[in-house]
Amino acid sequence: MSVLKRNSVYFGGGVDISNSIELPKPQTHTAAAEESGAAERLPEPAPDPEQELLEQKRRLEQRMSELDQRERDLEQERKSLEEMKARCVEQGKEVILEAKRRAESIVSAANDNASQIISDAEANRDSVFIRAKSEGFEQGQKDGREACLAAGRDILEEARSYAEKINSEKEQLFADYEKEIYDTVIAIAKKVTLDSITSKDSAAVKRLIKKAAKEFRNSERIKITLSENGANEELTADYEYLKELCGGIQYVDVELLPEAEPGTVIVDNGSEIVDAGIQTQLRMIQELGSGKFRAPAKKKKSPEPEEEPDEEE
């Protein structure tokens, strides 16, 4: 209870001016404890909004800097791949030109050897005929014909061996380097394509979806399965644009799979499935190329022509 002292002064007119002093009531031990607990339960001061804004701005600038660095790294890597591709193509051209020069040199040497062999055969034929005339015209004519036929067969056999050897080495050389160039180009295509589809650009995926959806233009509902990444999430967020991309199909369901290969695009209408993914297309191209560059079957050796019977004049 407070103690109230009242001093009253009455002036004329019955006005009462009161001065009152209220003395505080002595606090008990319980009241002091309650005040102490209340002081301890005071909420912490709220964080400074301006400081939070500055911190968010700093984190955003750091993220933008990391993205810029990533883009620069990707550009540098793309340039390196293009330079590697150019070097591979140039090296392949040089190898092919060198192989062509070697083949022409071998053919030229074979022609020279064949001419020499023919000249020697003609010289031998003349000597045979001379000896035949001395021993007897008929016997000499027979011996000369046999010698000419034998020399001709030898010349043809040697020329054929040279030609087969040249063609075999030339085709094998071309096939070996063409396969290496093809494998290099496929590896570069995979690298560049996968880098493009894992970035923010979803243009490649849009083209694949649009092309695959043409197969289901008469369907009322389709389901599209994509690999989960930022670009695909942004694409699927705009449902109306996705429907327009699919040729106006009424119902378009989208499934994002985190475990799917990058570039996965699978379209399903419940009765038919089309796999238009980039990885699938690259595998098909590589399989076709691998079939093209298989080693050709060896040609069977052609039988030698039968010897014509001798004719006497």
mmCIF file of N, CA and C in Angstrom, residues 29-85:
data_model
loop_
_atom_site.group_PDB
_atom_site.id
_atom_site.type_symbol
_atom_site.label_atom_id
_atom_site.label_comp_id
_atom_site.label_asym_id
_atom_site.label_seq_id
_atom_site.Cartn_x
_atom_site.Cartn_y
_atom_site.Cartn_z
ATOM 1 N N HIS A 29 10.671 -10.321 -2.025
ATOM 2 C CA HIS A 29 11.661 -11.161 -2.729
ATOM 3 C C HIS A 29 11.089 -11.750 -4.016
ATOM 4 N N THR A 30 9.798 -12.098 -4.011
ATOM 5 C CA THR A 30 9.154 -12.674 -5.208
ATOM 6 C C THR A 30 9.062 -11.675 -6.332
ATOM 7 N N ALA A 31 8.709 -10.440 -5.987
ATOM 8 C CA ALA A 31 8.597 -9.398 -7.024
ATOM 9 C C ALA A 31 9.934 -9.117 -7.651
ATOM 10 N N ALA A 32 10.995 -9.087 -6.809
ATOM 11 C CA ALA A 32 12.346 -8.835 -7.354
ATOM 12 C C ALA A 32 12.752 -9.951 -8.309
ATOM 13 N N ALA A 33 12.406 -11.196 -7.980
ATOM 14 C CA ALA A 33 12.744 -12.320 -8.857
ATOM 15 C C ALA A 33 12.007 -12.234 -10.181
ATOM 16 N N GLU A 34 10.720 -11.803 -10.119
ATOM 17 C CA GLU A 34 9.950 -11.677 -11.357
ATOM 18 C C GLU A 34 10.553 -10.632 -12.263
ATOM 19 N N GLU A 35 10.974 -9.459 -11.651
ATOM 20 C CA GLU A 35 11.578 -8.421 -12.485
ATOM 21 C C GLU A 35 12.879 -8.902 -13.094
ATOM 22 N N SER A 36 13.674 -9.688 -12.337
ATOM 23 C CA SER A 36 14.946 -10.204 -12.865
ATOM 24 C C SER A 36 14.693 -11.171 -14.018
ATOM 25 N N GLY A 37 13.700 -12.059 -13.899
ATOM 26 C CA GLY A 37 13.376 -12.999 -14.974
ATOM 27 C C GLY A 37 12.873 -12.295 -16.214
ATOM 28 N N ALA A 38 12.090 -11.226 -15.992
ATOM 29 C CA ALA A 38 11.599 -10.468 -17.146
ATOM 30 C C ALA A 38 12.729 -9.821 -17.893
ATOM 31 N N ALA A 39 13.740 -9.346 -17.095
ATOM 32 C CA ALA A 39 14.897 -8.711 -17.755
ATOM 33 C C ALA A 39 15.678 -9.727 -18.568
ATOM 34 N N GLU A 40 15.762 -10.969 -18.019
ATOM 35 C CA GLU A 40 16.499 -11.987 -18.764
ATOM 36 C C GLU A 40 15.757 -12.420 -20.017
ATOM 37 N N ARG A 41 14.428 -12.359 -20.030
ATOM 38 C CA ARG A 41 13.652 -12.804 -21.185
ATOM 39 C C ARG A 41 13.488 -11.740 -22.250
ATOM 40 N N LEU A 42 14.172 -10.616 -22.070
ATOM 41 C CA LEU A 42 14.049 -9.568 -23.087
ATOM 42 C C LEU A 42 14.545 -10.092 -24.434
ATOM 43 N N PRO A 43 13.829 -9.888 -25.529
ATOM 44 C CA PRO A 43 14.265 -10.399 -26.854
ATOM 45 C C PRO A 43 15.548 -9.743 -27.298
ATOM 46 N N GLU A 44 16.307 -10.524 -28.056
ATOM 47 C CA GLU A 44 17.545 -9.978 -28.603
ATOM 48 C C GLU A 44 17.227 -8.874 -29.599
ATOM 49 N N PRO A 45 18.137 -7.944 -29.739
ATOM 50 C CA PRO A 45 17.871 -6.843 -30.686
ATOM 51 C C PRO A 45 17.759 -7.383 -32.107
ATOM 52 N N ALA A 46 16.824 -6.871 -32.864
ATOM 53 C CA ALA A 46 16.608 -7.303 -34.248
ATOM 54 C C ALA A 46 17.813 -6.949 -35.104
ATOM 55 N N PRO A 47 18.173 -7.831 -36.062
ATOM 56 C CA PRO A 47 19.320 -7.521 -36.929
ATOM 57 C C PRO A 47 19.057 -6.277 -37.761
ATOM 58 N N ASP A 48 20.142 -5.663 -38.103
ATOM 59 C CA ASP A 48 20.070 -4.426 -38.874
ATOM 60 C C ASP A 48 19.685 -4.754 -40.323
ATOM 61 N N PRO A 49 18.545 -4.291 -40.850
ATOM 62 C CA PRO A 49 18.151 -4.590 -42.235
ATOM 63 C C PRO A 49 19.177 -4.115 -43.239
ATOM 64 N N GLU A 50 19.770 -2.992 -42.988
ATOM 65 C CA GLU A 50 20.764 -2.474 -43.939
ATOM 66 C C GLU A 50 21.981 -3.390 -44.003
ATOM 67 N N GLN A 51 22.382 -3.914 -42.808
ATOM 68 C CA GLN A 51 23.532 -4.830 -42.795
ATOM 69 C C GLN A 51 23.199 -6.117 -43.550
ATOM 70 N N GLU A 52 21.965 -6.644 -43.333
ATOM 71 C CA GLU A 52 21.560 -7.841 -44.066
ATOM 72 C C GLU A 52 21.539 -7.592 -45.566
ATOM 73 N N LEU A 53 21.077 -6.440 -45.995
ATOM 74 C CA LEU A 53 21.037 -6.110 -47.420
ATOM 75 C C LEU A 53 22.430 -6.057 -48.009
ATOM 76 N N LEU A 54 23.373 -5.479 -47.266
ATOM 77 C CA LEU A 54 24.762 -5.412 -47.743
ATOM 78 C C LEU A 54 25.355 -6.815 -47.867
ATOM 79 N N GLU A 55 25.042 -7.686 -46.886
ATOM 80 C CA GLU A 55 25.570 -9.044 -46.932
ATOM 81 C C GLU A 55 25.001 -9.815 -48.129
ATOM 82 N N GLN A 56 23.692 -9.652 -48.379
ATOM 83 C CA GLN A 56 23.093 -10.300 -49.541
ATOM 84 C C GLN A 56 23.683 -9.775 -50.839
ATOM 85 N N LYS A 57 23.936 -8.486 -50.906
ATOM 86 C CA LYS A 57 24.545 -7.899 -52.103
ATOM 87 C C LYS A 57 25.940 -8.458 -52.316
ATOM 88 N N ARG A 58 26.702 -8.617 -51.207
ATOM 89 C CA ARG A 58 28.054 -9.147 -51.331
ATOM 90 C C ARG A 58 28.023 -10.588 -51.857
ATOM 91 N N ARG A 59 27.092 -11.411 -51.301
ATOM 92 C CA ARG A 59 26.997 -12.795 -51.775
ATOM 93 C C ARG A 59 26.578 -12.854 -53.247
ATOM 94 N N LEU A 60 25.653 -11.972 -53.664
ATOM 95 C CA LEU A 60 25.219 -11.941 -55.060
ATOM 96 C C LEU A 60 26.366 -11.567 -55.984
ATOM 97 N N GLU A 61 27.154 -10.552 -55.587
ATOM 98 C CA GLU A 61 28.296 -10.157 -56.418
ATOM 99 C C GLU A 61 29.314 -11.286 -56.515
ATOM 100 N N GLN A 62 29.519 -11.998 -55.407
ATOM 101 C CA GLN A 62 30.457 -13.126 -55.437
ATOM 102 C C GLN A 62 29.955 -14.219 -56.378
ATOM 103 N N ARG A 63 28.639 -14.490 -56.345
ATOM 104 C CA ARG A 63 28.073 -15.510 -57.227
ATOM 105 C C ARG A 63 28.203 -15.103 -58.694
ATOM 106 N N MET A 64 27.931 -13.823 -58.984
ATOM 107 C CA MET A 64 28.059 -13.336 -60.355
ATOM 108 C C MET A 64 29.492 -13.444 -60.838
ATOM 109 N N SER A 65 30.430 -13.149 -59.937
ATOM 110 C CA SER A 65 31.850 -13.255 -60.308
ATOM 111 C C SER A 65 32.214 -14.704 -60.630
ATOM 112 N N GLU A 66 31.685 -15.651 -59.828
ATOM 113 C CA GLU A 66 31.967 -17.068 -60.097
ATOM 114 C C GLU A 66 31.374 -17.502 -61.438
ATOM 115 N N LEU A 67 30.151 -17.024 -61.750
ATOM 116 C CA LEU A 67 29.536 -17.378 -63.028
ATOM 117 C C LEU A 67 30.318 -16.802 -64.204
ATOM 118 N N ASP A 68 30.777 -15.549 -64.062
ATOM 119 C CA ASP A 68 31.592 -14.953 -65.134
ATOM 120 C C ASP A 68 32.865 -15.751 -65.355
ATOM 121 N N GLN A 69 33.500 -16.163 -64.245
ATOM 122 C CA GLN A 69 34.734 -16.950 -64.379
ATOM 123 C C GLN A 69 34.446 -18.277 -65.067
ATOM 124 N N ARG A 70 33.302 -18.904 -64.722
ATOM 125 C CA ARG A 70 32.925 -20.173 -65.350
ATOM 126 C C ARG A 70 32.717 -19.994 -66.855
ATOM 127 N N GLU A 71 32.042 -18.898 -67.246
ATOM 128 C CA GLU A 71 31.828 -18.649 -68.664
ATOM 129 C C GLU A 71 33.143 -18.426 -69.393
ATOM 130 N N ARG A 72 34.067 -17.711 -68.750
ATOM 131 C CA ARG A 72 35.371 -17.501 -69.389
ATOM 132 C C ARG A 72 36.117 -18.829 -69.552
ATOM 133 N N ASP A 73 36.017 -19.684 -68.523
ATOM 134 C CA ASP A 73 36.688 -20.984 -68.614
ATOM 135 C C ASP A 73 36.098 -21.830 -69.741
ATOM 136 N N LEU A 74 34.758 -21.815 -69.865
ATOM 137 C CA LEU A 74 34.116 -22.574 -70.929
ATOM 138 C C LEU A 74 34.510 -22.053 -72.310
ATOM 139 N N GLU A 75 34.581 -20.746 -72.446
ATOM 140 C CA GLU A 75 34.978 -20.162 -73.727
ATOM 141 C C GLU A 75 36.407 -20.550 -74.085
ATOM 142 N N GLN A 76 37.283 -20.513 -73.069
ATOM 143 C CA GLN A 76 38.677 -20.902 -73.316
ATOM 144 C C GLN A 76 38.770 -22.371 -73.725
ATOM 145 N N GLU A 77 37.979 -23.216 -73.052
ATOM 146 C CA GLU A 77 37.998 -24.645 -73.376
ATOM 147 C C GLU A 77 37.449 -24.891 -74.774
ATOM 148 N N ARG A 78 36.400 -24.143 -75.161
ATOM 149 C CA ARG A 78 35.844 -24.288 -76.506
ATOM 150 C C ARG A 78 36.872 -23.900 -77.571
ATOM 151 N N LYS A 79 37.601 -22.802 -77.315
ATOM 152 C CA LYS A 79 38.632 -22.385 -78.268
ATOM 153 C C LYS A 79 39.733 -23.443 -78.388
ATOM 154 N N SER A 80 40.099 -24.030 -77.233
ATOM 155 C CA SER A 80 41.133 -25.065 -77.263
ATOM 156 C C SER A 80 40.680 -26.265 -78.094
ATOM 157 N N LEU A 81 39.394 -26.646 -77.928
ATOM 158 C CA LEU A 81 38.877 -27.777 -78.700
ATOM 159 C C LEU A 81 38.840 -27.462 -80.194
ATOM 160 N N GLU A 82 38.465 -26.232 -80.545
ATOM 161 C CA GLU A 82 38.451 -25.863 -81.953
ATOM 162 C C GLU A 82 39.858 -25.900 -82.543
ATOM 163 N N GLU A 83 40.841 -25.400 -81.762
ATOM 164 C CA GLU A 83 42.219 -25.448 -82.250
ATOM 165 C C GLU A 83 42.682 -26.900 -82.423
ATOM 166 N N MET A 84 42.329 -27.759 -81.455
ATOM 167 C CA MET A 84 42.696 -29.177 -81.557
ATOM 168 C C MET A 84 42.061 -29.810 -82.791
ATOM 169 N N LYS A 85 40.782 -29.468 -83.041
ATOM 170 C CA LYS A 85 40.099 -30.013 -84.212
ATOM 171 C C LYS A 85 40.801 -29.576 -85.497
#
